[in-house]
Coordinates of C-alpha atoms and ligand atoms in Angstrom, one line a residue:
M872 CA 128.3 74.4 73.3
L873 CA 127.4 72.3 70.0
L874 CA 123.5 72.5 70.2
V875 CA 121.2 69.8 68.4
L876 CA 118.1 71.6 67.1
F877 CA 114.5 69.7 67.1
G878 CA 112.2 72.6 65.3
C879 CA 112.8 75.8 67.0
A880 CA 114.2 73.8 70.5
A881 CA 117.8 73.3 71.4
V882 CA 119.0 70.2 72.8
A883 CA 122.5 69.3 74.0
P884 CA 124.0 67.1 72.6
D885 CA 124.4 63.4 74.8
S886 CA 121.3 64.5 76.6
P887 CA 118.3 62.9 77.3
A888 CA 116.3 64.9 75.4
A889 CA 118.9 64.1 72.6
D890 CA 118.5 60.6 72.7
P891 CA 115.4 58.9 70.7
E892 CA 114.6 56.2 73.5
T893 CA 114.3 58.1 75.8
R894 CA 110.8 58.5 77.3
V895 CA 109.8 60.5 80.0
I896 CA 106.9 59.8 82.4
V897 CA 105.7 63.3 84.4
V898 CA 103.7 62.4 87.2
G899 CA 100.7 65.2 87.9
A900 CA 99.1 67.5 85.6
G901 CA 99.0 70.7 87.1
A902 CA 101.1 73.9 85.9
A903 CA 104.6 72.6 87.1
G904 CA 104.0 68.9 85.3
L905 CA 102.3 70.6 82.3
T906 CA 105.3 72.5 81.9
A907 CA 108.0 70.2 82.0
A908 CA 105.5 68.0 79.6
R909 CA 104.7 70.8 77.1
A910 CA 108.6 71.5 76.9
L911 CA 109.8 68.3 76.3
H912 CA 106.9 67.5 73.7
D913 CA 107.8 70.5 71.9
A914 CA 111.5 69.7 72.0
G915 CA 110.7 66.2 70.2
V916 CA 111.1 63.8 73.6
A917 CA 108.3 61.2 74.1
V918 CA 106.3 62.2 77.1
T919 CA 103.4 60.6 79.0
V920 CA 101.8 62.7 81.7
L921 CA 100.0 60.5 84.4
E922 CA 97.1 62.5 86.1
A923 CA 95.2 61.4 88.9
R924 CA 92.0 62.9 88.8
D925 CA 89.4 63.6 85.9
R926 CA 90.4 67.0 84.8
I927 CA 94.0 68.8 84.2
G928 CA 94.9 72.0 86.4
G929 CA 96.0 70.5 89.7
R930 CA 95.2 74.2 91.8
A931 CA 95.0 75.8 89.0
W932 CA 90.9 74.8 88.5
T933 CA 88.0 77.1 86.8
A934 CA 84.7 75.8 87.5
E935 CA 81.1 76.8 86.5
V936 CA 79.0 77.5 89.9
G937 CA 75.7 78.2 88.5
A938 CA 76.1 81.2 86.2
A939 CA 79.5 82.3 87.6
T940 CA 83.2 81.5 86.2
V941 CA 85.5 81.2 89.4
D942 CA 88.7 79.8 89.9
L943 CA 88.3 77.6 92.9
G944 CA 92.3 77.2 93.7
A945 CA 94.4 80.2 92.1
A946 CA 93.0 83.4 90.5
W947 CA 95.8 85.8 90.1
A948 CA 98.9 86.1 88.4
H949 CA 101.1 87.7 91.0
G950 CA 103.0 90.3 88.7
V951 CA 103.4 89.8 84.8
E952 CA 107.1 91.0 84.8
D953 CA 109.8 88.0 84.7
N954 CA 107.0 85.4 85.0
P955 CA 106.9 82.4 82.7
M956 CA 103.0 81.8 82.7
V957 CA 102.6 85.2 81.7
D958 CA 104.7 85.2 78.9
F959 CA 103.1 81.6 77.7
A960 CA 99.9 83.4 77.9
D961 CA 100.8 87.1 75.9
A962 CA 102.2 84.3 73.2
H963 CA 99.1 82.3 73.1
G964 CA 96.5 85.1 73.1
L965 CA 95.8 84.5 76.6
A966 CA 94.5 88.1 77.9
Y967 CA 94.3 88.9 81.6
T968 CA 92.9 91.9 83.5
P969 CA 94.2 93.9 86.7
D970 CA 92.8 93.4 90.0
A971 CA 90.5 96.1 90.5
T972 CA 88.8 94.9 93.9
R973 CA 86.8 98.0 95.4
W974 CA 86.6 97.8 98.9
G975 CA 83.3 98.6 100.1
R976 CA 82.8 97.8 103.6
L977 CA 85.7 97.5 106.6
Y978 CA 83.4 95.9 109.7
D979 CA 85.4 95.1 113.2
A980 CA 83.5 92.4 115.0
G981 CA 84.9 93.5 118.1
S982 CA 83.2 96.7 118.2
G983 CA 80.2 95.9 116.1
R984 CA 80.6 98.3 113.4
A985 CA 81.7 99.1 110.0
L986 CA 84.8 101.3 110.5
G987 CA 85.9 103.8 108.0
D988 CA 89.0 105.6 106.0
A989 CA 90.8 105.6 109.6
G990 CA 90.2 101.9 109.7
W991 CA 91.9 100.9 107.1
S992 CA 94.6 103.3 107.8
A993 CA 95.1 101.6 110.5
L994 CA 95.5 97.8 109.3
D995 CA 97.8 99.9 106.3
D996 CA 100.4 101.3 109.3
A997 CA 100.3 97.9 111.2
Y998 CA 101.5 96.2 107.7
D999 CA 104.1 98.5 107.1
G1000 CA 105.0 98.8 110.4
F1001 CA 105.0 95.2 111.3
E1002 CA 107.0 94.9 107.6
A1003 CA 110.1 97.3 108.6
S1004 CA 110.1 95.9 112.1
L1005 CA 110.8 92.2 110.8
D1006 CA 114.3 92.4 110.8
D1007 CA 115.1 93.5 114.4
L1008 CA 112.3 91.1 115.3
K1009 CA 114.1 88.1 113.5
D1010 CA 117.2 89.4 115.0
D1011 CA 116.1 89.8 118.4
L1012 CA 113.2 86.4 118.4
G1013 CA 115.2 84.0 116.1
D1014 CA 113.3 80.9 115.0
T1015 CA 110.2 81.1 116.3
T1016 CA 106.6 81.5 114.8
V1017 CA 104.8 85.2 113.3
A1018 CA 102.4 85.2 116.2
A1019 CA 105.1 85.2 118.5
A1020 CA 106.8 88.0 116.8
R1021 CA 103.2 89.6 116.1
D1022 CA 102.8 89.3 120.0
A1023 CA 106.1 91.3 120.5
W1024 CA 105.6 93.9 118.1
I1025 CA 102.1 94.9 119.0
A1026 CA 103.1 95.1 122.9
D1027 CA 106.1 97.2 121.5
E1028 CA 104.0 99.8 119.7
G1029 CA 101.5 99.5 122.7
L1030 CA 98.2 98.9 121.3
A1031 CA 95.2 98.0 122.8
G1032 CA 91.7 97.1 121.8
Q1033 CA 90.6 97.8 119.0
D1034 CA 93.9 99.2 117.8
A1035 CA 95.4 95.9 118.6
R1036 CA 92.8 93.7 116.6
L1037 CA 93.2 96.0 113.7
A1038 CA 97.0 95.6 113.3
R1039 CA 96.7 91.6 114.4
H1040 CA 94.3 91.5 111.7
A1041 CA 96.3 93.1 109.1
I1042 CA 99.3 91.0 110.4
D1043 CA 97.9 87.7 111.0
Q1044 CA 95.5 87.4 107.7
W1045 CA 97.0 90.1 105.0
M1046 CA 100.8 89.0 105.8
V1047 CA 100.5 85.4 106.8
E1048 CA 97.0 83.2 106.5
L1049 CA 95.5 84.8 103.3
S1050 CA 98.9 84.7 101.6
Y1051 CA 101.1 81.9 103.1
A1052 CA 98.0 80.3 104.4
G1053 CA 99.8 78.2 107.1
P1054 CA 98.4 79.5 110.7
V1055 CA 100.2 82.6 112.0
D1056 CA 101.3 80.4 115.0
N1057 CA 103.0 77.8 113.1
T1058 CA 104.5 80.1 110.5
G1059 CA 108.3 80.2 111.1
L1060 CA 109.4 84.0 111.3
A1061 CA 113.0 83.2 110.0
W1062 CA 112.6 83.3 106.5
F1063 CA 109.2 85.1 106.8
W1064 CA 108.8 87.6 103.9
D1065 CA 112.1 86.9 102.0
E1066 CA 110.5 85.8 99.1
P1067 CA 111.2 88.5 96.0
E1068 CA 107.8 89.7 94.1
L1069 CA 107.0 90.1 90.5
A1070 CA 106.3 93.6 89.5
G1071 CA 103.7 94.3 87.4
G1072 CA 101.1 94.0 90.0
D1073 CA 98.1 91.6 90.5
Q1074 CA 96.1 90.1 87.3
F1075 CA 93.2 88.0 86.9
P1076 CA 93.3 85.4 83.6
V1077 CA 90.2 86.5 81.8
G1078 CA 87.8 83.2 82.0
G1079 CA 89.9 82.2 84.4
Y1080 CA 93.2 79.9 84.9
G1081 CA 91.6 76.8 83.3
G1082 CA 91.9 78.3 80.1
W1083 CA 95.9 78.6 80.3
M1084 CA 96.2 75.2 81.6
D1085 CA 94.1 74.0 78.6
A1086 CA 96.7 75.7 76.6
L1087 CA 99.9 74.0 78.0
A1088 CA 97.7 71.0 77.7
D1089 CA 97.2 70.7 74.2
G1090 CA 98.6 68.1 71.9
L1091 CA 100.0 66.5 75.5
D1092 CA 99.3 62.7 75.8
I1093 CA 97.7 63.1 79.1
R1094 CA 96.4 60.1 80.8
L1095 CA 93.5 60.7 83.2
E1096 CA 92.3 59.3 86.1
H1097 CA 95.6 57.6 86.6
P1098 CA 96.6 57.9 90.3
V1099 CA 100.1 56.9 90.8
T1100 CA 100.9 54.7 93.4
T1101 CA 104.3 53.4 92.9
I1102 CA 107.6 54.5 91.4
T1103 CA 110.3 51.8 91.1
H1104 CA 113.2 53.5 90.0
D1105 CA 116.6 52.5 89.0
P1106 CA 119.7 55.3 88.7
D1107 CA 121.2 53.0 86.2
G1108 CA 118.1 51.5 84.1
G1109 CA 114.7 53.4 84.1
V1110 CA 111.3 53.9 85.8
T1111 CA 108.6 51.9 86.3
V1112 CA 105.4 53.6 87.1
E1113 CA 101.8 52.3 88.6
A1114 CA 98.6 53.8 88.3
A1115 CA 95.2 52.9 87.8
G1116 CA 96.2 48.9 87.7
A1117 CA 98.5 49.7 84.2
V1118 CA 102.2 49.6 84.6
F1119 CA 104.3 52.7 82.6
E1120 CA 107.9 52.2 82.1
G1121 CA 110.0 54.9 81.1
T1122 CA 113.5 56.0 80.8
H1123 CA 113.1 58.9 83.3
A1124 CA 110.3 60.8 85.9
I1125 CA 109.6 64.0 86.8
V1126 CA 107.5 64.1 90.4
T1127 CA 105.2 66.9 90.4
V1128 CA 102.8 66.2 92.9
P1129 CA 102.2 68.4 96.1
V1130 CA 104.5 68.6 98.8
G1131 CA 101.1 67.5 101.0
V1132 CA 100.6 64.2 98.6
L1133 CA 104.5 63.5 99.3
R1134 CA 104.6 64.1 102.9
A1135 CA 101.3 61.4 103.1
G1136 CA 103.5 58.5 101.3
S1137 CA 100.7 58.3 99.1
I1138 CA 103.1 57.2 96.6
T1139 CA 105.5 54.1 97.4
F1140 CA 109.0 54.9 95.8
A1141 CA 111.1 52.0 95.3
P1142 CA 113.9 52.3 96.6
P1143 CA 112.7 55.1 99.3
L1144 CA 113.1 58.4 98.9
S1145 CA 116.3 59.7 100.6
A1146 CA 117.1 60.5 103.8
E1147 CA 117.6 64.0 102.9
R1148 CA 114.5 64.4 101.3
R1149 CA 112.0 62.9 103.8
A1150 CA 113.8 64.9 106.4
A1151 CA 113.0 68.3 104.5
L1152 CA 109.3 66.6 103.8
D1153 CA 108.9 66.2 107.7
R1154 CA 110.3 69.8 108.5
L1155 CA 107.8 71.7 106.0
D1156 CA 104.3 72.1 105.9
T1157 CA 100.9 72.8 103.7
G1158 CA 99.0 75.7 104.3
N1159 CA 95.1 75.9 104.7
L1160 CA 93.8 78.4 102.0
E1161 CA 90.1 77.8 100.9
K1162 CA 87.0 79.4 99.1
V1163 CA 83.6 79.4 99.7
V1164 CA 81.6 80.8 96.3
L1165 CA 78.5 82.5 97.0
V1166 CA 76.4 83.6 93.8
W1167 CA 73.1 85.3 93.5
D1168 CA 70.8 86.0 90.8
E1169 CA 70.8 89.6 91.6
P1170 CA 73.5 91.6 93.5
W1171 CA 72.9 93.1 97.1
W1172 CA 75.9 94.3 98.4
D1173 CA 78.3 97.1 97.8
G1174 CA 81.9 96.0 96.6
S1175 CA 84.0 94.0 98.7
L1176 CA 83.9 93.0 102.5
E1177 CA 87.2 93.5 104.6
Y1178 CA 85.8 91.6 108.5
V1179 CA 87.9 91.7 111.5
A1180 CA 86.4 89.2 113.8
A1181 CA 86.3 90.0 117.3
D1182 CA 88.7 87.3 118.6
N1183 CA 91.1 87.7 115.4
S1184 CA 90.2 83.8 114.7
G1185 CA 90.6 84.1 111.3
A1186 CA 86.8 83.6 110.2
F1187 CA 86.4 84.7 106.6
P1188 CA 88.7 88.0 106.6
E1189 CA 87.7 88.8 103.1
F1190 CA 84.7 88.5 100.8
Y1191 CA 85.7 89.4 97.2
D1192 CA 83.3 90.9 95.1
L1193 CA 84.3 88.9 91.4
S1194 CA 81.2 89.9 89.3
A1195 CA 83.1 91.1 87.0
T1196 CA 85.3 88.1 86.4
A1197 CA 82.8 85.9 87.3
G1198 CA 80.2 87.0 85.1
A1199 CA 77.6 86.4 87.2
P1200 CA 76.8 88.1 90.7
T1201 CA 79.7 86.6 93.0
L1202 CA 80.9 86.9 96.1
V1203 CA 83.8 84.6 97.1
A1204 CA 85.1 84.6 101.0
L1205 CA 88.7 83.7 101.3
Y1206 CA 89.8 82.2 105.1
G1207 CA 93.3 80.1 105.8
G1208 CA 95.2 79.0 109.0
G1209 CA 93.9 77.6 111.9
F1210 CA 90.6 78.7 111.5
A1211 CA 90.5 77.0 108.2
R1212 CA 91.8 73.7 109.5
E1213 CA 89.2 73.6 112.2
L1214 CA 86.2 74.5 109.9
Q1215 CA 87.4 72.1 107.5
A1216 CA 88.2 69.2 109.9
G1217 CA 84.5 69.5 111.1
G1218 CA 81.8 71.1 109.1
S1219 CA 79.7 69.9 105.8
D1220 CA 79.3 72.2 103.1
A1221 CA 76.4 73.3 104.0
A1222 CA 77.9 74.1 107.6
I1223 CA 80.5 76.2 106.3
V1224 CA 78.3 78.5 103.6
A1225 CA 75.8 78.9 106.8
S1226 CA 79.0 80.4 108.7
A1227 CA 80.5 82.5 105.8
L1228 CA 76.6 83.7 105.4
D1229 CA 76.2 84.5 109.6
V1230 CA 79.4 86.9 108.8
L1231 CA 78.0 88.6 106.1
A1232 CA 74.6 89.0 108.1
E1233 CA 76.6 90.3 111.0
A1234 CA 79.5 92.9 108.8
Y1235 CA 75.6 93.9 106.6
G1236 CA 73.3 93.9 109.8
R1237 CA 70.8 92.2 107.8
A1238 CA 69.4 89.1 106.6
I1239 CA 71.6 87.8 103.5
P1240 CA 69.2 86.2 100.7
T1241 CA 69.6 83.1 100.0
P1242 CA 72.6 82.0 97.5
A1243 CA 71.6 80.5 94.2
H1244 CA 74.8 78.3 94.0
T1245 CA 77.3 77.8 96.0
A1246 CA 80.8 75.9 95.9
V1247 CA 83.2 75.0 98.8
T1248 CA 86.6 74.1 98.3
R1249 CA 88.3 71.3 100.2
W1250 CA 92.2 71.7 99.1
T1251 CA 93.0 70.6 102.9
S1252 CA 91.8 67.1 103.1
D1253 CA 91.4 66.5 98.9
P1254 CA 93.7 63.4 98.4
F1255 CA 95.5 64.8 95.2
T1256 CA 96.7 68.1 97.3
L1257 CA 96.6 68.0 101.4
G1258 CA 96.7 71.5 101.6
S1259 CA 97.0 74.8 99.5
Y1260 CA 100.2 75.1 99.2
T1261 CA 103.7 74.8 101.0
Y1262 CA 104.7 76.8 103.6
L1263 CA 108.0 77.4 106.5
P1264 CA 107.1 76.0 109.9
P1265 CA 109.6 77.2 112.6
G1266 CA 112.7 74.4 111.8
A1267 CA 112.3 74.6 108.2
S1268 CA 114.1 76.4 105.5
P1269 CA 114.6 77.2 102.1
D1270 CA 117.4 74.6 102.3
D1271 CA 114.6 72.1 102.5
I1272 CA 112.7 73.3 99.4
D1273 CA 116.3 72.8 97.5
A1274 CA 116.3 69.2 98.9
L1275 CA 113.1 69.1 96.9
A1276 CA 114.1 70.5 94.0
A1277 CA 117.0 68.5 94.3
P1278 CA 116.5 64.8 91.8
E1279 CA 116.9 61.7 93.4
H1280 CA 119.1 60.8 90.8
A1281 CA 119.3 61.1 86.6
R1282 CA 116.4 59.2 86.0
L1283 CA 113.8 60.5 89.1
A1284 CA 113.5 64.4 89.2
F1285 CA 110.8 66.5 91.1
A1286 CA 108.8 70.2 90.6
G1287 CA 105.8 71.9 91.5
E1288 CA 105.5 74.8 93.6
G1289 CA 107.3 73.4 96.8
T1290 CA 110.5 73.1 94.8
S1291 CA 110.4 76.7 94.1
R1292 CA 113.0 77.8 96.7
L1293 CA 112.2 81.8 95.4
Y1294 CA 108.7 81.7 94.9
Y1295 CA 106.8 78.3 96.6
G1296 CA 103.3 79.0 96.8
N1297 CA 102.6 80.3 93.1
V1298 CA 101.7 79.5 89.6
H1299 CA 104.6 80.8 88.5
A1300 CA 107.0 78.8 90.7
A1301 CA 105.3 75.9 89.4
V1302 CA 105.7 76.6 86.2
L1303 CA 109.4 77.6 86.5
T1304 CA 109.9 74.2 88.5
G1305 CA 108.6 72.7 85.4
L1306 CA 111.0 74.7 82.6
R1307 CA 114.0 73.9 85.5
E1308 CA 113.3 69.8 84.8
A1309 CA 112.7 70.3 81.1
R1310 CA 116.1 72.2 80.7
R1311 CA 117.7 69.3 83.4
L1312 CA 117.4 66.8 80.7
G1313 CA 118.9 68.6 78.3
V1314 CA 116.4 71.0 76.7
E1315 CA 118.2 74.3 76.0
R1316 CA 116.2 76.3 74.0
F1317 CA 112.5 75.8 74.3
A1318 CA 109.9 75.7 71.5
V1319 CA 107.1 76.8 73.2
A1320 CA 105.9 80.0 72.1
G1321 CA 106.5 82.7 75.0
W1322 CA 109.6 80.7 76.5
E1323 CA 112.0 80.9 73.4
D1324 CA 113.6 82.7 76.1
W1325 CA 113.6 81.5 79.0
Ligands
LIG377 C1 93.2 78.4 97.3 C2 94.3 78.4 96.5 C3 94.6 79.9 96.1 C4 95.6 80.0 95.5 N1 95.9 80.9 94.8 C5 96.8 81.4 94.0 C6 96.9 82.6 93.2 O1 95.9 83.2 93.3 N2 97.6 83.2 92.7 C7 99.3 82.1 92.7 O2 100.1 82.5 91.7 N3 98.9 80.6 92.9 C8 97.7 80.3 94.1 N4 98.1 79.5 94.6 C9 98.9 78.1 94.6 C10 99.0 77.4 93.0 O3 97.3 77.0 92.7 C11 100.0 76.5 93.5 O4 100.8 76.9 93.6 C12 99.8 76.1 91.7 O5 98.9 75.5 90.7 C13 100.6 74.2 91.9 O6 100.9 73.9 90.9 P1 101.6 72.5 90.9 O7 101.8 72.2 89.2 O8 102.8 72.6 91.7 O9 100.4 71.5 91.9 P2 99.3 71.3 91.2 O10 99.0 71.8 90.7 O11 98.7 71.0 92.7 O12 99.6 69.4 90.4 C14 100.2 68.4 91.1 C15 99.2 67.6 90.2 O13 99.5 66.2 90.8 C16 98.1 65.6 91.3 N5 98.4 64.2 91.6 C17 98.6 64.4 92.8 N6 98.6 63.0 93.3 C18 98.5 62.0 92.2 C19 99.4 61.0 91.9 N7 99.0 60.1 93.0 N8 99.0 60.4 90.8 C20 99.2 61.3 89.5 N9 98.8 62.7 90.0 C21 98.9 62.9 91.4 C22 97.2 66.2 90.5 O14 96.2 65.8 90.8 C23 97.2 67.8 90.8 O15 97.0 67.5 89.3 C24 96.6 78.9 95.1 C25 96.3 77.7 95.5 C26 95.0 77.5 96.3 C27 94.9 76.6 96.5

């Protein structure tokens, strides 16, 4: 096909990207929105990004907590091979460092003691064993929850007492609530663990994801504190977007707000979104991964902590020692699933910090010094996220993600992690969907350093 060249970009002739009248409105300045906007802008297309918050980055948010620099949302680049976010970072001199977490302690609250290598092996064995049995469990149990499959597997293996508790921890926490983020008793079995992984291991962006988002946003027209309330769209006309009392007219819109925001109906679409999209939104859900950041002036611990709750409640299963990347003595507690849903619903920030400190006191058998600085995330109730990221309950399938990825029509498209069938829940998912939507408007070769071959 003959291509029209703008700088190093190539756009398809007769495509919206080749039309000087085209004006694209991107809703949301997270990884997906910034990617789409950047790819279009650098191909010569007029783009305005409307962002509800007073900052860019969305769920990639690096904050200062006292002297510590910490990612409150995404923290890891999960794989460096075939990862467009990492390719962008490489081309822009943005460094990353392998996750070299050292696990100092495994504490089993059920037996009230720290476990050694045998405890870690039991966790690893359960993880591997359950993973190896998944195909059979799916065949036998069908479209049920991972919790049901876990119960069946533990019974089948004849595990009891501490062995059963550790197996449940490995499955519930490692495989489900800290990765997919939804509650294990509402995470669907049918499609569980089917997504491919990118090669190259987990890496921390040096200085946090915030710098990567800043680089993506460089030079773009971004209107902060512009929560979009209404999008009026016409396949034969254009789009009218209302935000913060202002009206923005465009020829096309790309909506990148999270699935939780779409599910809540926070944005009025006129005409309403298709029945297929609304049905898919009803079937999908967003999880509840949250963090508690604890910063001290002096370290008092030794490595990261794995905490196995006596009742497998999912209470603060992991405390990462992130002192090296944060630049100050820092533990970050991760928790998700049902425990996070309950704690977030009922607890003040102070109460959540106190609960996390109680777990530390129990696991270390000592009084814990009061942290100098703390931060508590609220992705679950944040009106511009409403959940950490997408997961598939029973009854949902990757076809629902495809339904979200499909454009409403040629002038109204959607991007964001929840529209990536293969990689939903990740930053690279969001970036891939931003590139997808820029390509849909006609950008055939990206002029952005790092994305020339995408
Ligand atoms: C605690 C946590 C840990 C995570 N850890 C990792 C990790 O380690 N690695 C990884 O790869 N991924 C991780 N993720 C997932 C990753 O952060 C997301 O998949 C990715 O950042 C999503 O990007 P996005 O552009 O799709 O959405 P977002 O980043 O959410 O961007 C959407 C934007 O839309 C804006 N918005 C919402 N409503 C409106 C409105 N009405 N008008 C205008 N703007 C609006 C939001 O403010 C936001 O800026 C984590 C997420 C969380 C919450």
